Coordinates of C-alpha atoms in Angstrom, one line a residue:
Chain A
X1 CA 65.3 32.7 39.5
X2 CA 68.3 34.5 37.5
X3 CA 67.3 37.6 35.8
X4 CA 69.8 38.4 32.7
X5 CA 69.5 42.0 31.3
X6 CA 71.4 42.3 28.2
X7 CA 72.0 45.9 27.3
X8 CA 72.2 46.4 31.2
X9 CA 74.7 49.1 30.6
X10 CA 72.2 51.4 28.9
X11 CA 69.5 53.8 30.2
X12 CA 66.6 51.2 30.1
X13 CA 68.5 48.2 31.0
X14 CA 70.4 49.9 34.0
X15 CA 67.2 51.3 35.3
X16 CA 65.5 47.9 35.1
X17 CA 68.5 46.1 36.7
X18 CA 68.6 48.6 39.7
X19 CA 64.7 48.3 40.3
X20 CA 64.8 44.3 40.0
X21 CA 68.1 44.4 42.2
X22 CA 66.4 46.5 45.0
X23 CA 63.5 44.1 45.1
X24 CA 65.8 41.1 45.7
X25 CA 66.2 39.7 42.7
X26 CA 69.6 38.3 41.4
X27 CA 70.4 40.1 38.3
X28 CA 73.2 39.5 35.6
X29 CA 74.1 42.3 33.2
X30 CA 75.2 41.3 29.9
X31 CA 77.5 43.5 28.1
X32 CA 79.6 43.2 24.8
X33 CA 82.5 43.6 27.0
X34 CA 82.8 41.5 30.5
X35 CA 84.7 44.0 31.9
X36 CA 82.3 46.8 31.1
X37 CA 79.6 44.6 32.5
X38 CA 81.3 44.0 35.7
X39 CA 82.1 48.0 36.4
X40 CA 78.3 48.6 35.7
X41 CA 77.2 46.0 38.0
X42 CA 79.5 47.3 40.7
X43 CA 78.1 50.8 40.0
X44 CA 74.5 49.2 40.4
X45 CA 75.3 47.6 43.8
X46 CA 76.9 51.0 45.0
X47 CA 73.7 52.8 43.9
X48 CA 71.7 50.3 45.9
X49 CA 73.8 51.0 48.9
X50 CA 75.5 47.6 48.8
X51 CA 72.0 45.8 48.7
X52 CA 71.4 43.4 46.0
X53 CA 73.4 40.6 44.0
X54 CA 74.2 42.1 40.7
X55 CA 76.7 40.6 38.5
X56 CA 78.0 41.6 35.0
X57 CA 79.5 39.5 32.3
X58 CA 79.4 39.1 28.6
X59 CA 76.0 38.9 26.8
X60 CA 76.8 35.3 25.9
X61 CA 77.3 34.1 29.5
X62 CA 74.5 36.3 30.7
X63 CA 72.2 34.8 28.5
X64 CA 73.4 31.3 29.1
X65 CA 72.7 31.7 33.0
X66 CA 69.5 33.8 32.9
X67 CA 66.1 32.1 33.4
X68 CA 64.4 35.3 32.4
X69 CA 66.5 37.3 29.6
X70 CA 65.6 41.1 29.3
X71 CA 66.8 42.5 25.9
X72 CA 67.3 46.4 26.5
X73 CA 69.2 47.4 23.3
X74 CA 68.6 50.0 20.5
X75 CA 66.8 48.8 17.3
X76 CA 70.0 49.4 15.3
X77 CA 72.1 46.8 17.1
X78 CA 69.1 44.6 18.1
X79 CA 69.6 41.7 15.3
X80 CA 73.3 41.5 15.8
X81 CA 72.8 41.3 19.5
X82 CA 70.1 38.3 18.8
X83 CA 72.5 36.6 16.6
X84 CA 75.4 36.7 19.1
X85 CA 73.2 35.3 21.9
X86 CA 71.2 32.8 20.0
X87 CA 73.3 29.8 20.9
X88 CA 73.0 30.7 24.4
X89 CA 69.2 30.9 24.6
X90 CA 67.7 27.3 25.0
X91 CA 64.4 26.4 24.2
X92 CA 61.8 27.0 27.0
X93 CA 63.5 30.3 28.2
X94 CA 61.7 33.6 28.7
X95 CA 63.3 36.3 26.5
X96 CA 61.6 39.8 27.0
X97 CA 62.2 42.1 24.4
X98 CA 62.1 45.6 25.0
X99 CA 63.1 47.2 21.6
X100 CA 61.3 49.9 19.9
X101 CA 61.9 50.4 16.2
X102 CA 62.6 54.0 16.5
X103 CA 63.7 55.9 13.0
X104 CA 66.9 56.9 14.8
X105 CA 68.2 53.4 13.8
X106 CA 68.3 54.7 10.2
X107 CA 69.1 58.3 10.8
X108 CA 65.6 59.4 11.4
X109 CA 63.8 61.0 14.2
X110 CA 63.2 59.2 17.4
X111 CA 59.2 60.1 17.3
X112 CA 59.2 58.2 14.1
X113 CA 59.4 54.5 13.7
X114 CA 60.3 52.1 10.8
X115 CA 58.5 48.9 10.2
X116 CA 60.5 45.8 10.8
X117 CA 59.8 43.1 8.2
X118 CA 58.4 40.6 10.7
X119 CA 55.9 43.3 11.8
X120 CA 57.7 44.0 15.2
X121 CA 61.0 44.2 16.6
X122 CA 60.2 41.3 18.9
X123 CA 59.0 39.1 15.9
X124 CA 62.3 39.7 14.3
X125 CA 64.0 38.9 17.5
X126 CA 62.1 35.6 17.6
X127 CA 63.0 34.8 14.1
X128 CA 66.6 34.9 15.1
X129 CA 66.5 32.6 18.1
X130 CA 65.8 28.8 18.2
X131 CA 62.2 27.5 18.2
X132 CA 60.6 27.2 21.6
X133 CA 61.9 30.3 23.4
X134 CA 59.0 32.0 24.9
X135 CA 58.9 35.6 23.7
X136 CA 57.6 38.6 25.4
X137 CA 57.5 42.2 24.6
X138 CA 57.3 44.6 27.3
X139 CA 58.7 48.1 29.0
X140 CA 58.7 50.0 25.8
X141 CA 56.7 53.0 27.3
X142 CA 58.5 52.9 30.4
X143 CA 61.2 55.8 30.9
X144 CA 64.6 54.5 31.8
X145 CA 65.4 57.8 33.4
X146 CA 62.4 57.2 35.8
X147 CA 63.4 53.7 36.5
X148 CA 66.9 54.7 37.7
X149 CA 65.4 57.4 40.0
X150 CA 64.8 55.0 42.7
X151 CA 63.3 57.7 45.2
X152 CA 60.5 58.3 42.9
X153 CA 57.4 55.9 42.4
X154 CA 56.7 54.8 39.1
X155 CA 53.7 56.4 37.6
X156 CA 52.8 54.4 34.2
X157 CA 51.8 51.0 33.0
X158 CA 53.7 48.2 31.3
X159 CA 52.2 46.8 28.2
X160 CA 53.0 43.0 27.9
X161 CA 52.4 41.3 24.7
X162 CA 53.1 37.6 24.1
X163 CA 51.5 34.4 23.1
X164 CA 52.5 32.2 25.9
X165 CA 50.2 33.1 28.8
X166 CA 52.4 31.7 31.7
X167 CA 55.5 33.6 30.4
X168 CA 53.6 36.8 30.5
X169 CA 52.7 36.0 34.1
X170 CA 56.1 35.5 35.1
X171 CA 57.2 38.7 33.6
X172 CA 54.5 40.4 35.2
X173 CA 55.5 38.9 38.6
X174 CA 58.7 40.8 38.1
X175 CA 57.0 43.8 37.0
X176 CA 54.8 43.7 40.2
X177 CA 57.9 43.9 42.3
X178 CA 58.6 47.3 41.1
X179 CA 56.5 49.6 43.4
X180 CA 53.6 51.3 41.6
X181 CA 54.5 49.8 38.3
X182 CA 51.5 47.9 37.0
X183 CA 51.3 45.5 33.9
X184 CA 48.5 45.4 31.2
X185 CA 48.1 42.1 29.1
X186 CA 48.0 43.8 25.7
X187 CA 47.5 40.4 23.8
X188 CA 49.7 38.4 21.6
X189 CA 52.9 38.8 20.3
X190 CA 51.9 40.7 17.2
X191 CA 50.2 43.4 19.2
X192 CA 53.8 44.4 19.7
X193 CA 53.3 46.0 16.5
X194 CA 51.4 48.7 18.1
X195 CA 53.0 48.7 21.7
X196 CA 56.5 49.2 20.2
X197 CA 55.4 52.1 18.4
X198 CA 53.9 54.0 21.2
X199 CA 57.4 55.0 22.6
X200 CA 57.8 57.2 19.6
X201 CA 54.2 58.7 20.4
X202 CA 55.7 59.5 24.0
X203 CA 58.8 60.9 22.6
X204 CA 56.8 63.5 20.4
X205 CA 54.5 64.2 23.5
X206 CA 57.7 65.1 25.7
X207 CA 59.3 67.1 22.7
X208 CA 56.0 69.1 22.5
X209 CA 55.9 69.7 26.3
X210 CA 59.5 69.9 26.9
X211 CA 59.4 67.3 29.4
X212 CA 61.2 63.8 29.8
X213 CA 59.1 61.2 30.8
X214 CA 55.5 61.0 29.5
X215 CA 53.9 57.6 30.1
X216 CA 50.6 55.7 29.9
X217 CA 48.1 54.6 32.4
X218 CA 45.4 52.3 31.3
X219 CA 42.0 53.4 32.5
X220 CA 38.9 51.2 32.8
X221 CA 39.9 48.9 35.7
X222 CA 41.0 49.3 39.0
X223 CA 43.8 47.1 38.6
X224 CA 45.3 44.9 35.8
X225 CA 47.9 42.0 36.0
X226 CA 46.7 38.6 34.8
X227 CA 43.4 38.5 32.9
X228 CA 41.0 36.7 35.2
X229 CA 42.9 36.6 38.0
Chain K
X1 CA 30.9 78.3 15.7
X2 CA 29.0 75.6 14.0
X3 CA 29.8 71.9 14.5
X4 CA 29.4 69.2 12.2
X5 CA 29.6 65.6 12.9
X6 CA 29.7 63.6 9.9
X7 CA 28.9 60.0 11.0
X8 CA 26.9 61.5 13.8
X9 CA 24.5 58.5 13.7
X10 CA 27.2 55.9 14.5
X11 CA 28.5 55.2 18.3
X12 CA 31.3 57.7 18.5
X13 CA 29.5 60.5 16.5
X14 CA 26.3 60.2 18.4
X15 CA 28.4 60.4 22.0
X16 CA 30.4 63.2 20.7
X17 CA 27.2 65.0 19.3
X18 CA 25.6 64.4 22.9
X19 CA 28.6 65.6 24.9
X20 CA 29.0 68.9 22.7
X21 CA 25.4 69.5 22.5
X22 CA 25.3 69.0 26.4
X23 CA 28.1 71.8 26.5
X24 CA 25.9 74.2 24.6
X25 CA 27.3 73.8 21.3
X26 CA 25.2 73.9 18.0
X27 CA 25.9 70.6 16.4
X28 CA 24.7 69.5 12.8
X29 CA 24.7 65.6 12.4
X30 CA 25.6 64.6 8.8
X31 CA 24.2 61.4 7.4
X32 CA 23.8 59.6 4.0
X33 CA 20.2 60.2 4.5
X34 CA 18.7 63.6 5.6
X35 CA 15.8 62.0 7.3
X36 CA 17.8 59.5 9.2
X37 CA 20.1 62.5 10.3
X38 CA 17.0 64.2 11.3
X39 CA 15.6 61.3 13.4
X40 CA 19.0 60.9 15.1
X41 CA 19.4 64.6 16.0
X42 CA 15.8 64.4 17.6
X43 CA 16.9 61.5 19.7
X44 CA 19.8 63.5 20.6
X45 CA 17.7 66.4 21.8
X46 CA 15.5 64.2 23.7
X47 CA 18.4 62.3 25.4
X48 CA 19.6 66.0 26.6
X49 CA 16.2 66.8 27.8
X50 CA 15.1 69.3 25.3
X51 CA 18.3 71.2 25.8
X52 CA 20.8 71.7 22.8
X53 CA 20.5 72.7 19.4
X54 CA 21.1 69.7 17.4
X55 CA 20.1 69.5 13.7
X56 CA 20.4 66.5 11.3
X57 CA 20.8 66.8 7.7
X58 CA 22.8 65.2 4.6
X59 CA 26.5 64.6 4.9
X60 CA 27.1 67.3 2.0
X61 CA 24.9 70.1 3.6
X62 CA 26.3 69.3 7.1
X63 CA 29.9 69.8 5.5
X64 CA 28.7 73.0 3.9
X65 CA 27.6 74.5 7.2
X66 CA 30.2 73.4 10.0
X67 CA 33.1 75.4 10.7
X68 CA 34.8 72.5 12.5
X69 CA 33.8 69.1 10.9
X70 CA 34.4 65.8 12.8
X71 CA 34.3 62.6 10.7
X72 CA 33.6 59.6 12.7
X73 CA 32.9 56.7 10.0
X74 CA 34.3 53.2 9.8
X75 CA 37.6 52.9 7.8
X76 CA 35.9 50.7 5.2
X77 CA 33.5 53.9 4.3
X78 CA 36.0 56.7 5.0
X79 CA 37.4 57.5 1.5
X80 CA 34.0 57.3 0.0
X81 CA 32.4 59.7 2.5
X82 CA 35.4 62.1 1.8
X83 CA 34.9 61.8 -1.9
X84 CA 31.1 62.6 -1.2
X85 CA 32.0 65.7 0.8
X86 CA 34.9 67.0 -1.0
X87 CA 33.3 69.9 -2.7
X88 CA 31.5 71.1 0.4
X89 CA 34.6 71.4 2.5
X90 CA 36.2 74.7 1.6
X91 CA 40.0 75.5 2.3
X92 CA 40.4 76.9 5.8
X93 CA 38.0 74.8 7.4
X94 CA 39.0 72.4 10.3
X95 CA 38.3 68.6 9.7
X96 CA 38.7 66.3 12.5
X97 CA 39.1 62.8 11.4
X98 CA 38.6 60.1 14.2
X99 CA 39.2 57.1 11.9
X100 CA 41.2 54.2 13.1
X101 CA 42.2 51.8 10.2
X102 CA 41.0 48.7 12.0
X103 CA 41.6 45.2 9.9
X104 CA 37.8 44.8 10.1
X105 CA 37.5 47.0 7.1
X106 CA 38.9 44.2 5.2
X107 CA 37.3 41.4 7.1
X108 CA 40.1 41.1 9.8
X109 CA 40.2 41.5 13.5
X110 CA 39.3 44.6 15.4
X111 CA 42.3 44.3 17.4
X112 CA 44.4 44.3 14.2
X113 CA 45.1 47.2 11.8
X114 CA 45.7 47.8 8.3
X115 CA 48.2 50.3 6.9
X116 CA 46.9 53.1 4.8
X117 CA 48.7 53.9 1.8
X118 CA 49.3 57.5 2.8
X119 CA 50.6 56.3 6.4
X120 CA 47.3 57.0 8.6
X121 CA 43.7 57.1 7.7
X122 CA 43.8 61.1 8.4
X123 CA 46.5 61.5 5.7
X124 CA 44.4 59.5 3.3
X125 CA 41.6 61.9 3.9
X126 CA 43.7 65.1 3.5
X127 CA 44.5 63.7 0.2
X128 CA 41.2 63.4 -0.8
X129 CA 40.2 67.2 0.3
X130 CA 41.2 70.5 -1.5
X131 CA 44.5 71.9 -0.3
X132 CA 44.3 74.3 2.6
X133 CA 41.9 72.3 4.8
X134 CA 43.2 72.2 8.4
X135 CA 43.3 68.3 9.0
X136 CA 43.3 67.3 12.7
X137 CA 43.2 63.7 14.0
X138 CA 41.5 62.9 17.2
X139 CA 39.3 60.7 19.6
X140 CA 40.7 57.6 18.2
X141 CA 41.2 56.1 21.6
X142 CA 38.0 57.5 23.4
X143 CA 35.0 55.1 23.7
X144 CA 32.0 56.0 22.1
X145 CA 30.0 54.0 24.6
X146 CA 31.5 56.2 27.6
X147 CA 30.7 59.4 25.5
X148 CA 27.2 58.5 25.2
X149 CA 26.8 57.7 29.0
X150 CA 26.4 61.4 30.1
X151 CA 26.2 60.7 33.9
X152 CA 29.8 59.1 33.7
X153 CA 32.5 61.5 33.8
X154 CA 35.2 60.5 31.0
X155 CA 38.4 59.1 32.3
X156 CA 40.7 59.1 29.4
X157 CA 42.9 61.5 27.1
X158 CA 42.3 62.4 23.7
X159 CA 45.5 62.3 21.7
X160 CA 45.3 65.1 19.0
X161 CA 47.6 65.3 15.9
X162 CA 48.1 67.9 13.3
X163 CA 50.3 70.4 11.8
X164 CA 48.2 73.5 12.3
X165 CA 48.7 74.3 15.9
X166 CA 45.8 76.7 15.9
X167 CA 43.4 74.3 14.5
X168 CA 44.6 71.9 17.3
X169 CA 43.9 74.5 19.8
X170 CA 40.5 75.1 18.5
X171 CA 39.7 71.2 18.7
X172 CA 41.4 71.4 22.1
X173 CA 38.9 74.1 23.2
X174 CA 36.1 72.0 22.2
X175 CA 37.6 68.7 24.2
X176 CA 37.7 70.9 27.1
X177 CA 34.0 71.5 27.2
X178 CA 33.5 67.8 27.8
X179 CA 33.9 67.0 31.5
X180 CA 37.1 65.3 32.7
X181 CA 38.4 64.9 29.0
X182 CA 41.8 66.0 28.4
X183 CA 43.8 66.6 25.3
X184 CA 47.3 65.9 24.6
X185 CA 49.0 67.4 21.7
X186 CA 50.7 64.1 20.1
X187 CA 52.5 66.1 17.4
X188 CA 52.1 66.8 13.9
X189 CA 49.7 64.8 11.5
X190 CA 51.8 61.9 10.7
X191 CA 51.9 61.0 14.4
X192 CA 48.3 59.9 13.7
X193 CA 50.1 57.0 12.1
X194 CA 50.8 55.7 15.6
X195 CA 47.7 57.2 17.6
X196 CA 45.2 55.7 15.1
X197 CA 46.4 52.1 15.7
X198 CA 46.2 52.5 19.5
X199 CA 42.5 51.7 19.3
X200 CA 43.2 48.3 18.3
X201 CA 45.6 48.0 21.2
X202 CA 42.8 49.1 23.4
X203 CA 40.4 46.8 21.8
X204 CA 43.0 43.9 22.3
X205 CA 42.9 45.0 26.2
X206 CA 39.2 45.1 26.3
X207 CA 39.0 41.5 25.0
X208 CA 41.7 40.2 27.4
X209 CA 39.9 41.5 30.3
X210 CA 36.5 41.3 29.0
X211 CA 35.6 44.9 29.7
X212 CA 34.4 47.5 27.2
X213 CA 36.0 50.8 27.7
X214 CA 39.9 50.8 28.5
X215 CA 41.5 54.1 27.7
X216 CA 44.8 55.9 28.0
X217 CA 45.7 58.8 30.4
X218 CA 48.9 60.0 29.9
X219 CA 51.3 60.6 32.8
X220 CA 54.2 63.2 33.2
X221 CA 52.3 66.5 33.7
X222 CA 49.5 67.5 35.9
X223 CA 47.7 69.0 32.9
X224 CA 48.1 69.1 29.2
X225 CA 46.3 71.1 26.7
X226 CA 48.2 73.6 24.5
X227 CA 51.9 73.0 24.7
X228 CA 53.5 76.2 26.5
X229 CA 50.3 77.6 27.7

């Protein structure tokens, strides 16, 4: 399985690339510039001590080649990125949107959000792609800084939203490759209207306590993952 | 300090009454009917094995007498309750709103929310009271069922939102009386726009996994409570 990370040159995307690369996955970093993508991919391989097959290229080529496409970009540029990759994301592919609609996109504060017209950033993304793409929303509350710190075990849970249960399970299997990271099925795609905003609450908590990586663990079960499994 | 629980006859309010009563606090349950309030208060005292000083009366009298007034009512009736108690909540008092604007208020689903005009249920409540009342939002993600199960330690964290830091700390001290319950300062009152909706996400998780009391623990620090303390 080929994994693409659009925005793999940013904090969250680079962290995700490192963690998936370390787990032995083939990762293709997408960037606006093929050269920057390749440079960051080389950096990732170096960070992994030469392990991992990580490549970098343009967003379009990365989208073309990925079976599962993570999109980790700021909300301000999200729609443009999706328009750019639209013709490269075929029906049936899995797209994992990680965008939180923070108010920073319009000059506001990172602990505040704006409300996308479609209800959530992932639903806006879905509306920009061809029908039949399997949209999943995840990773909004996972610190990019913590993902990049490979020596440190993760200590929070990933909320996964999506209407296609098999797509959620596929993404869940990738999450399970990252030590100590768990995934919780938070419901259908529209639940991202809530999950996406929880990033801003964590940023508010970080701000109050002068810390960097508050996260959520979900209580009520010993383990999560696929419901009914 | 006198604590009032408006809606203390409901699941969440009754659970809160039991936990605070067990901790030795004097609790006044408010109900639309003084008689029902008194009956439920007697029930609470019985559940505590005769311990605790718990009374029941009308919402109005309970509001008059409380120094800290918890309001634990469904969103559909929230505005009416606040209009009813308005003249009984003097400036300077602390009101802790626990309302989540679940879509059930308008015939929708419990895992969906509506957006109150003021941004959040607690901000709507504030707009209905006299100026100078210290509004705090809390307890949205704490299961009423779990609160009522006195033999079971709590396993989730309370997100506390409010603009008055001293009021948040006072509410925090009450939360600290409940074994294993922690409070996290989530920011100013407007952060309740996020915290209130997280109830619906938990209900979605409960629904997916066929459980009753999913909750959140916040990671990133060993302990929370008052920031800077």
